mmCIF file of C-alpha atoms in Angstrom:
data_model
loop_
_atom_site.group_PDB
_atom_site.id
_atom_site.type_symbol
_atom_site.label_atom_id
_atom_site.label_comp_id
_atom_site.label_asym_id
_atom_site.label_seq_id
_atom_site.Cartn_x
_atom_site.Cartn_y
_atom_site.Cartn_z
ATOM 1 C CA UNK Z 33 0.504 -29.497 -18.037
ATOM 2 C CA UNK Z 34 0.161 -32.559 -15.823
ATOM 3 C CA UNK Z 35 -3.617 -32.737 -16.120
ATOM 4 C CA UNK Z 36 -4.300 -31.554 -12.596
ATOM 5 C CA UNK Z 37 -6.801 -28.787 -12.056
ATOM 6 C CA UNK Z 38 -4.953 -25.684 -10.942
ATOM 7 C CA UNK Z 39 -6.483 -23.833 -7.985
ATOM 8 C CA UNK Z 40 -8.303 -20.707 -9.042
ATOM 9 C CA UNK Z 41 -6.596 -17.422 -8.244
ATOM 10 C CA UNK Z 42 -8.271 -15.673 -5.365
ATOM 11 C CA UNK Z 43 -10.224 -12.753 -6.778
ATOM 12 C CA UNK Z 44 -12.413 -9.886 -5.690
ATOM 13 C CA UNK Z 45 -15.321 -10.890 -7.913
ATOM 14 C CA UNK Z 46 -17.571 -10.987 -4.860
ATOM 15 C CA UNK Z 47 -16.457 -7.522 -3.775
ATOM 16 C CA UNK Z 48 -19.496 -5.401 -2.922
ATOM 17 C CA UNK Z 49 -19.945 -1.643 -2.947
ATOM 18 C CA UNK Z 50 -22.555 0.250 -0.995
ATOM 19 C CA UNK Z 51 -22.491 -2.109 1.984
ATOM 20 C CA UNK Z 52 -20.733 0.302 4.367
ATOM 21 C CA UNK Z 53 -22.254 3.241 6.228
ATOM 22 C CA UNK Z 54 -21.299 6.704 4.967
ATOM 23 C CA UNK Z 55 -19.870 7.654 8.383
ATOM 24 C CA UNK Z 56 -17.471 4.721 8.218
ATOM 25 C CA UNK Z 57 -16.436 5.634 4.687
ATOM 26 C CA UNK Z 58 -15.677 9.197 5.757
ATOM 27 C CA UNK Z 59 -13.539 8.010 8.671
ATOM 28 C CA UNK Z 60 -11.584 5.515 6.569
ATOM 29 C CA UNK Z 61 -11.081 7.976 3.730
ATOM 30 C CA UNK Z 62 -9.748 10.598 6.158
ATOM 31 C CA UNK Z 63 -7.386 8.047 7.677
ATOM 32 C CA UNK Z 64 -6.125 6.978 4.244
ATOM 33 C CA UNK Z 65 -5.609 10.611 3.244
ATOM 34 C CA UNK Z 66 -3.543 11.225 6.382
ATOM 35 C CA UNK Z 67 -1.428 8.136 5.751
ATOM 36 C CA UNK Z 68 -0.935 9.170 2.140
ATOM 37 C CA UNK Z 69 0.178 12.684 3.118
ATOM 38 C CA UNK Z 70 2.681 11.273 5.596
ATOM 39 C CA UNK Z 71 4.075 8.836 2.999
ATOM 40 C CA UNK Z 72 4.467 11.629 0.441
ATOM 41 C CA UNK Z 73 6.316 13.809 2.943
ATOM 42 C CA UNK Z 74 8.649 10.975 3.955
ATOM 43 C CA UNK Z 75 9.428 10.240 0.300
ATOM 44 C CA UNK Z 76 10.521 13.825 -0.449
ATOM 45 C CA UNK Z 77 14.027 13.865 -1.917
ATOM 46 C CA UNK Z 78 14.348 10.084 -2.004
ATOM 47 C CA UNK Z 79 15.658 8.578 -5.219
ATOM 48 C CA UNK Z 80 15.505 5.027 -6.455
ATOM 49 C CA UNK Z 81 12.779 2.436 -6.676
ATOM 50 C CA UNK Z 82 12.570 -1.328 -6.368
ATOM 51 C CA UNK Z 83 9.235 -1.546 -8.169
ATOM 52 C CA UNK Z 84 10.910 -2.768 -11.330
ATOM 53 C CA UNK Z 85 8.886 -4.751 -13.827
ATOM 54 C CA UNK Z 86 10.666 -8.075 -13.261
ATOM 55 C CA UNK Z 87 10.327 -7.767 -9.480
ATOM 56 C CA UNK Z 88 6.632 -6.903 -9.611
ATOM 57 C CA UNK Z 89 6.006 -9.669 -12.141
ATOM 58 C CA UNK Z 90 7.730 -12.149 -9.831
ATOM 59 C CA UNK Z 91 5.503 -11.082 -6.918
ATOM 60 C CA UNK Z 92 2.367 -11.297 -9.072
ATOM 61 C CA UNK Z 93 3.294 -14.777 -10.342
ATOM 62 C CA UNK Z 94 4.113 -15.994 -6.852
ATOM 63 C CA UNK Z 95 0.829 -14.654 -5.520
ATOM 64 C CA UNK Z 96 -1.037 -16.312 -8.374
ATOM 65 C CA UNK Z 97 0.682 -19.647 -7.738
ATOM 66 C CA UNK Z 98 -0.293 -19.429 -4.066
ATOM 67 C CA UNK Z 99 -3.846 -18.304 -4.964
ATOM 68 C CA UNK Z 100 -3.601 -15.145 -2.884
ATOM 69 C CA UNK Z 101 -5.945 -12.171 -3.042
ATOM 70 C CA UNK Z 102 -4.999 -9.312 -5.324
ATOM 71 C CA UNK Z 103 -4.456 -6.897 -2.447
ATOM 72 C CA UNK Z 104 -1.681 -9.164 -1.115
ATOM 73 C CA UNK Z 105 0.361 -8.666 -4.285
ATOM 74 C CA UNK Z 106 0.335 -4.883 -4.001
ATOM 75 C CA UNK Z 107 1.095 -4.894 -0.291
ATOM 76 C CA UNK Z 108 3.982 -7.330 -0.781
ATOM 77 C CA UNK Z 109 5.506 -4.991 -3.382
ATOM 78 C CA UNK Z 110 5.187 -2.022 -1.023
ATOM 79 C CA UNK Z 111 6.729 -3.947 1.893
ATOM 80 C CA UNK Z 112 9.619 -5.055 -0.321
ATOM 81 C CA UNK Z 113 10.117 -1.508 -1.620
ATOM 82 C CA UNK Z 114 10.380 -0.031 1.858
ATOM 83 C CA UNK Z 115 12.563 -2.843 3.157
ATOM 84 C CA UNK Z 116 15.089 -2.536 0.320
ATOM 85 C CA UNK Z 117 15.189 1.243 0.729
ATOM 86 C CA UNK Z 118 15.943 0.723 4.426
ATOM 87 C CA UNK Z 119 18.731 -1.696 3.548
ATOM 88 C CA UNK Z 120 20.264 0.795 1.109
ATOM 89 C CA UNK Z 121 20.005 3.594 3.673
ATOM 90 C CA UNK Z 122 21.744 1.445 6.297
ATOM 91 C CA UNK Z 123 24.643 0.714 3.946
ATOM 92 C CA UNK Z 124 25.028 4.416 3.106
ATOM 93 C CA UNK Z 125 24.859 5.299 6.799
ATOM 94 C CA UNK Z 126 27.613 2.811 7.600
ATOM 95 C CA UNK Z 127 29.784 4.218 4.820
ATOM 96 C CA UNK Z 128 29.310 7.778 6.073
ATOM 97 C CA UNK Z 129 30.198 6.762 9.637
ATOM 98 C CA UNK Z 130 33.348 4.979 8.525
ATOM 99 C CA UNK Z 131 34.473 7.946 6.446
ATOM 100 C CA UNK Z 132 33.882 10.284 9.375
ATOM 101 C CA UNK Z 133 35.684 8.076 11.861
ATOM 102 C CA UNK Z 134 38.326 7.044 9.316
ATOM 103 C CA UNK Z 135 37.900 3.392 10.175
ATOM 104 C CA UNK Z 136 38.683 0.531 7.858
ATOM 105 C CA UNK Z 137 35.959 0.413 5.188
ATOM 106 C CA UNK Z 138 33.891 -2.697 4.706
ATOM 107 C CA UNK Z 139 33.948 -4.732 1.544
ATOM 108 C CA UNK Z 140 31.016 -3.080 -0.249
ATOM 109 C CA UNK Z 141 31.112 -5.586 -3.066
ATOM 110 C CA UNK Z 142 30.582 -8.367 -0.547
ATOM 111 C CA UNK Z 143 27.643 -6.468 0.989
ATOM 112 C CA UNK Z 144 26.113 -5.995 -2.447
ATOM 113 C CA UNK Z 145 26.501 -9.688 -3.233
ATOM 114 C CA UNK Z 146 24.928 -10.547 0.105
ATOM 115 C CA UNK Z 147 21.905 -8.397 -0.679
ATOM 116 C CA UNK Z 148 21.671 -9.930 -4.137
ATOM 117 C CA UNK Z 149 21.934 -13.513 -2.895
ATOM 118 C CA UNK Z 150 19.182 -12.992 -0.331
ATOM 119 C CA UNK Z 151 16.873 -10.946 -2.540
ATOM 120 C CA UNK Z 152 14.575 -13.827 -3.564
ATOM 121 C CA UNK Z 153 14.392 -14.926 0.054
ATOM 122 C CA UNK Z 154 13.448 -11.389 1.119
ATOM 123 C CA UNK Z 155 10.858 -11.174 -1.640
ATOM 124 C CA UNK Z 156 9.251 -14.443 -0.535
ATOM 125 C CA UNK Z 157 9.268 -13.209 3.053
ATOM 126 C CA UNK Z 158 7.476 -10.013 2.055
ATOM 127 C CA UNK Z 159 4.788 -11.992 0.228
ATOM 128 C CA UNK Z 160 4.374 -14.270 3.240
ATOM 129 C CA UNK Z 161 4.146 -11.337 5.610
ATOM 130 C CA UNK Z 162 1.582 -9.660 3.379
ATOM 131 C CA UNK Z 163 -0.519 -12.809 3.190
ATOM 132 C CA UNK Z 164 0.051 -13.890 6.813
ATOM 133 C CA UNK Z 165 1.159 -17.276 5.613
ATOM 134 C CA UNK Z 166 3.994 -19.368 7.009
ATOM 135 C CA UNK Z 167 3.645 -22.711 5.337
ATOM 136 C CA UNK Z 168 4.937 -21.954 1.816
ATOM 137 C CA UNK Z 169 8.655 -22.418 1.450
ATOM 138 C CA UNK Z 170 9.168 -23.330 -2.211
ATOM 139 C CA UNK Z 171 8.900 -20.392 -4.584
ATOM 140 C CA UNK Z 172 9.206 -20.963 -8.321
ATOM 141 C CA UNK Z 173 12.257 -23.175 -7.965
ATOM 142 C CA UNK Z 174 13.954 -21.230 -5.164
ATOM 143 C CA UNK Z 175 14.015 -23.488 -2.109
ATOM 144 C CA UNK Z 176 14.675 -22.277 1.410
ATOM 145 C CA UNK Z 177 14.212 -23.988 4.743
ATOM 146 C CA UNK Z 178 11.469 -22.901 7.090
ATOM 147 C CA UNK Z 179 14.138 -21.696 9.508
ATOM 148 C CA UNK Z 180 15.635 -19.445 6.838
ATOM 149 C CA UNK Z 181 12.215 -18.049 6.018
ATOM 150 C CA UNK Z 182 11.432 -17.320 9.650
ATOM 151 C CA UNK Z 183 14.790 -15.571 10.107
ATOM 152 C CA UNK Z 184 14.268 -13.595 6.909
ATOM 153 C CA UNK Z 185 10.760 -12.533 7.940
ATOM 154 C CA UNK Z 186 12.121 -11.392 11.292
ATOM 155 C CA UNK Z 187 14.818 -9.342 9.530
ATOM 156 C CA UNK Z 188 12.163 -7.630 7.386
ATOM 157 C CA UNK Z 189 9.930 -6.990 10.399
ATOM 158 C CA UNK Z 190 12.752 -5.529 12.491
ATOM 159 C CA UNK Z 191 13.961 -3.346 9.638
ATOM 160 C CA UNK Z 192 10.456 -1.883 9.207
ATOM 161 C CA UNK Z 193 9.829 -1.616 12.961
ATOM 162 C CA UNK Z 194 7.072 -4.224 12.550
ATOM 163 C CA UNK Z 195 5.013 -1.719 10.542
ATOM 164 C CA UNK Z 196 3.948 -3.816 7.560
ATOM 165 C CA UNK Z 197 0.240 -3.021 7.459
ATOM 166 C CA UNK Z 198 0.869 -0.548 4.678
ATOM 167 C CA UNK Z 199 -1.889 1.079 2.614
ATOM 168 C CA UNK Z 200 -1.755 0.254 -1.084
ATOM 169 C CA UNK Z 201 -3.155 2.065 -4.129
ATOM 170 C CA UNK Z 202 -5.890 -0.577 -4.260
ATOM 171 C CA UNK Z 203 -7.212 0.587 -0.889
ATOM 172 C CA UNK Z 204 -7.489 4.149 -2.212
ATOM 173 C CA UNK Z 205 -9.112 2.996 -5.460
ATOM 174 C CA UNK Z 206 -11.755 0.946 -3.660
ATOM 175 C CA UNK Z 207 -12.496 3.668 -1.129
ATOM 176 C CA UNK Z 208 -12.911 6.320 -3.837
ATOM 177 C CA UNK Z 209 -15.136 3.955 -5.831
ATOM 178 C CA UNK Z 210 -17.247 3.527 -2.712
ATOM 179 C CA UNK Z 211 -17.571 7.304 -2.476
ATOM 180 C CA UNK Z 212 -18.476 7.542 -6.176
ATOM 181 C CA UNK Z 213 -21.118 4.869 -5.688
ATOM 182 C CA UNK Z 214 -22.822 6.872 -2.962
ATOM 183 C CA UNK Z 215 -22.655 10.108 -4.924
ATOM 184 C CA UNK Z 216 -23.951 8.621 -8.157
ATOM 185 C CA UNK Z 217 -21.889 7.457 -11.117
ATOM 186 C CA UNK Z 218 -22.896 6.741 -14.701
ATOM 187 C CA UNK Z 219 -20.726 3.622 -14.721
ATOM 188 C CA UNK Z 220 -21.434 0.982 -12.021
ATOM 189 C CA UNK Z 221 -18.662 0.740 -9.423
ATOM 190 C CA UNK Z 222 -18.333 -3.008 -9.941
ATOM 191 C CA UNK Z 223 -17.521 -2.510 -13.627
ATOM 192 C CA UNK Z 224 -15.030 0.214 -12.836
ATOM 193 C CA UNK Z 225 -13.477 -1.979 -10.148
ATOM 194 C CA UNK Z 226 -12.575 -4.751 -12.598
ATOM 195 C CA UNK Z 227 -11.001 -2.298 -15.054
ATOM 196 C CA UNK Z 228 -9.159 -0.523 -12.234
ATOM 197 C CA UNK Z 229 -7.536 -3.812 -11.200
ATOM 198 C CA UNK Z 230 -6.250 -4.379 -14.732
ATOM 199 C CA UNK Z 231 -4.869 -0.847 -15.023
ATOM 200 C CA UNK Z 232 -3.309 -0.985 -11.563
ATOM 201 C CA UNK Z 233 -1.518 -4.199 -12.522
ATOM 202 C CA UNK Z 234 -0.219 -2.450 -15.631
ATOM 203 C CA UNK Z 235 1.021 0.577 -13.685
ATOM 204 C CA UNK Z 236 2.809 -1.670 -11.207
ATOM 205 C CA UNK Z 237 4.445 -3.746 -13.942
ATOM 206 C CA UNK Z 238 5.495 -0.628 -15.883
ATOM 207 C CA UNK Z 239 6.013 1.633 -12.873
ATOM 208 C CA UNK Z 240 9.197 3.406 -13.972
ATOM 209 C CA UNK Z 241 8.266 3.912 -17.668
ATOM 210 C CA UNK Z 242 4.824 5.264 -16.700
ATOM 211 C CA UNK Z 243 6.165 7.783 -14.213
ATOM 212 C CA UNK Z 244 9.127 8.741 -16.396
ATOM 213 C CA UNK Z 245 6.700 9.564 -19.211
ATOM 214 C CA UNK Z 246 4.530 11.535 -16.807
ATOM 215 C CA UNK Z 247 7.528 13.492 -15.538
ATOM 216 C CA UNK Z 248 8.705 14.360 -19.044
ATOM 217 C CA UNK Z 249 5.192 15.417 -20.038
ATOM 218 C CA UNK Z 250 4.662 17.552 -16.921
ATOM 219 C CA UNK Z 251 7.898 19.533 -17.404
ATOM 220 C CA UNK Z 252 7.680 19.482 -21.224
ATOM 221 C CA UNK Z 253 11.256 18.247 -21.417
ATOM 222 C CA UNK Z 254 12.555 14.852 -22.524
ATOM 223 C CA UNK Z 255 15.625 15.048 -20.279
ATOM 224 C CA UNK Z 256 14.624 15.872 -16.684
ATOM 225 C CA UNK Z 257 17.334 17.099 -14.345
ATOM 226 C CA UNK Z 258 18.301 15.261 -11.178
ATOM 227 C CA UNK Z 259 16.584 17.920 -9.067
ATOM 228 C CA UNK Z 260 13.364 17.544 -11.044
ATOM 229 C CA UNK Z 261 13.564 13.777 -10.582
ATOM 230 C CA UNK Z 262 14.024 14.151 -6.834
ATOM 231 C CA UNK Z 263 11.049 16.505 -6.521
ATOM 232 C CA UNK Z 264 8.928 14.113 -8.575
ATOM 233 C CA UNK Z 265 9.410 11.302 -6.039
ATOM 234 C CA UNK Z 266 6.559 12.746 -3.974
ATOM 235 C CA UNK Z 267 4.274 12.290 -6.999
ATOM 236 C CA UNK Z 268 5.387 8.668 -7.412
ATOM 237 C CA UNK Z 269 4.544 7.952 -3.779
ATOM 238 C CA UNK Z 270 1.161 9.698 -3.830
ATOM 239 C CA UNK Z 271 -1.287 6.777 -3.844
ATOM 240 C CA UNK Z 272 -4.331 9.029 -3.691
ATOM 241 C CA UNK Z 273 -3.161 10.685 -6.894
ATOM 242 C CA UNK Z 274 -2.584 7.311 -8.514
ATOM 243 C CA UNK Z 275 -6.003 6.051 -7.450
ATOM 244 C CA UNK Z 276 -7.733 9.074 -8.981
ATOM 245 C CA UNK Z 277 -5.825 8.534 -12.221
ATOM 246 C CA UNK Z 278 -6.657 4.837 -12.316
ATOM 247 C CA UNK Z 279 -10.361 5.522 -11.798
ATOM 248 C CA UNK Z 280 -10.380 8.311 -14.403
ATOM 249 C CA UNK Z 281 -8.683 6.057 -16.958
ATOM 250 C CA UNK Z 282 -11.109 3.231 -16.159
ATOM 251 C CA UNK Z 283 -14.082 5.554 -16.572
ATOM 252 C CA UNK Z 284 -12.699 6.631 -19.945
ATOM 253 C CA UNK Z 285 -12.361 3.011 -21.062
ATOM 254 C CA UNK Z 286 -15.869 2.124 -19.863
ATOM 255 C CA UNK Z 287 -17.580 5.207 -21.292
ATOM 256 C CA UNK Z 288 -15.246 6.772 -23.843
ATOM 257 C CA UNK Z 289 -18.066 8.297 -25.918
ATOM 258 C CA UNK Z 290 -18.849 10.843 -23.210
ATOM 259 C CA UNK Z 291 -15.174 11.585 -22.734
ATOM 260 C CA UNK Z 292 -14.806 12.201 -26.471
ATOM 261 C CA UNK Z 293 -17.537 14.861 -26.262
ATOM 262 C CA UNK Z 294 -15.819 16.495 -23.293
ATOM 263 C CA UNK Z 295 -12.468 16.434 -25.070
ATOM 264 C CA UNK Z 296 -13.959 18.069 -28.194
ATOM 265 C CA UNK Z 297 -15.552 20.799 -26.077
ATOM 266 C CA UNK Z 298 -12.298 21.468 -24.243
ATOM 267 C CA UNK Z 299 -10.342 21.656 -27.510
ATOM 268 C CA UNK Z 300 -12.801 24.199 -28.901
ATOM 269 C CA UNK Z 301 -12.521 26.250 -25.726
ATOM 270 C CA UNK Z 302 -8.772 26.205 -25.275
ATOM 271 C CA UNK Z 303 -7.503 25.786 -28.792
ATOM 272 C CA UNK Z 304 -4.080 24.266 -29.144
ATOM 273 C CA UNK Z 305 -2.962 24.575 -25.527
ATOM 274 C CA UNK Z 306 0.105 22.568 -24.555
ATOM 275 C CA UNK Z 307 -0.023 19.796 -22.002
ATOM 276 C CA UNK Z 308 -1.435 21.035 -18.744
ATOM 277 C CA UNK Z 309 -0.925 18.963 -15.660
ATOM 278 C CA UNK Z 310 -4.367 19.887 -14.321
ATOM 279 C CA UNK Z 311 -5.961 17.780 -17.049
ATOM 280 C CA UNK Z 312 -3.657 14.798 -16.597
ATOM 281 C CA UNK Z 313 -5.423 11.616 -15.421
ATOM 282 C CA UNK Z 314 -2.818 11.518 -12.665
ATOM 283 C CA UNK Z 315 -3.619 15.013 -11.381
#
């Protein structure tokens, strides 16, 4: 510590619920639902994820150092995820074309090293794009020139067809909390909001372990097949589903006594039923 006062991380402590007209909420919720359905359909059959714990932690730390709002962190992760998937798809497409045309194959090891060497630069670019900033160019010891950052941002933008205004799970959580606030909720939305942020951070940092556990529980098998994993991708990309689970878990934490009574009643009614996906917090 050098004694200097560190800038406070931008927060949503002043976030207010109940300040938007119900008609607006309905329109936004419908739009989010449509975007979510499209994202789930596009993710069908896609394997792989770049939401690894170390990557997400890096984004969170970088956002904290730059005092960015929480929503920027999630959007940066989603932009990076889609960009890296596009890069992987392009490499596979090139390989398929070369095999079909029987041309001289490229040095795939060199391409992999190129992706690896530019990964931190791409990550920084995604955070900058998410935060609409252009003046940060030193990230946790990784130094790049402003020209390199601008070129990298342009590469990310072109690869994603300039579509970076992506919805995040936080948008779904906050919209559903708004709806709960209007319909009456035993726990104030502001209290749930704070807990939801903590749980959403945890899910992002432990993305693969959380969803692997959920997959194994849903199929009642500790070794899912490749086909089951591919079909489960649509669940991993369903942000509406995640938002509902986050809110349900937050409500349990805030008011677990009531949930304990519900659980006891359900156990008496159903006996020793095995895990049922309908009762999962992520259902």
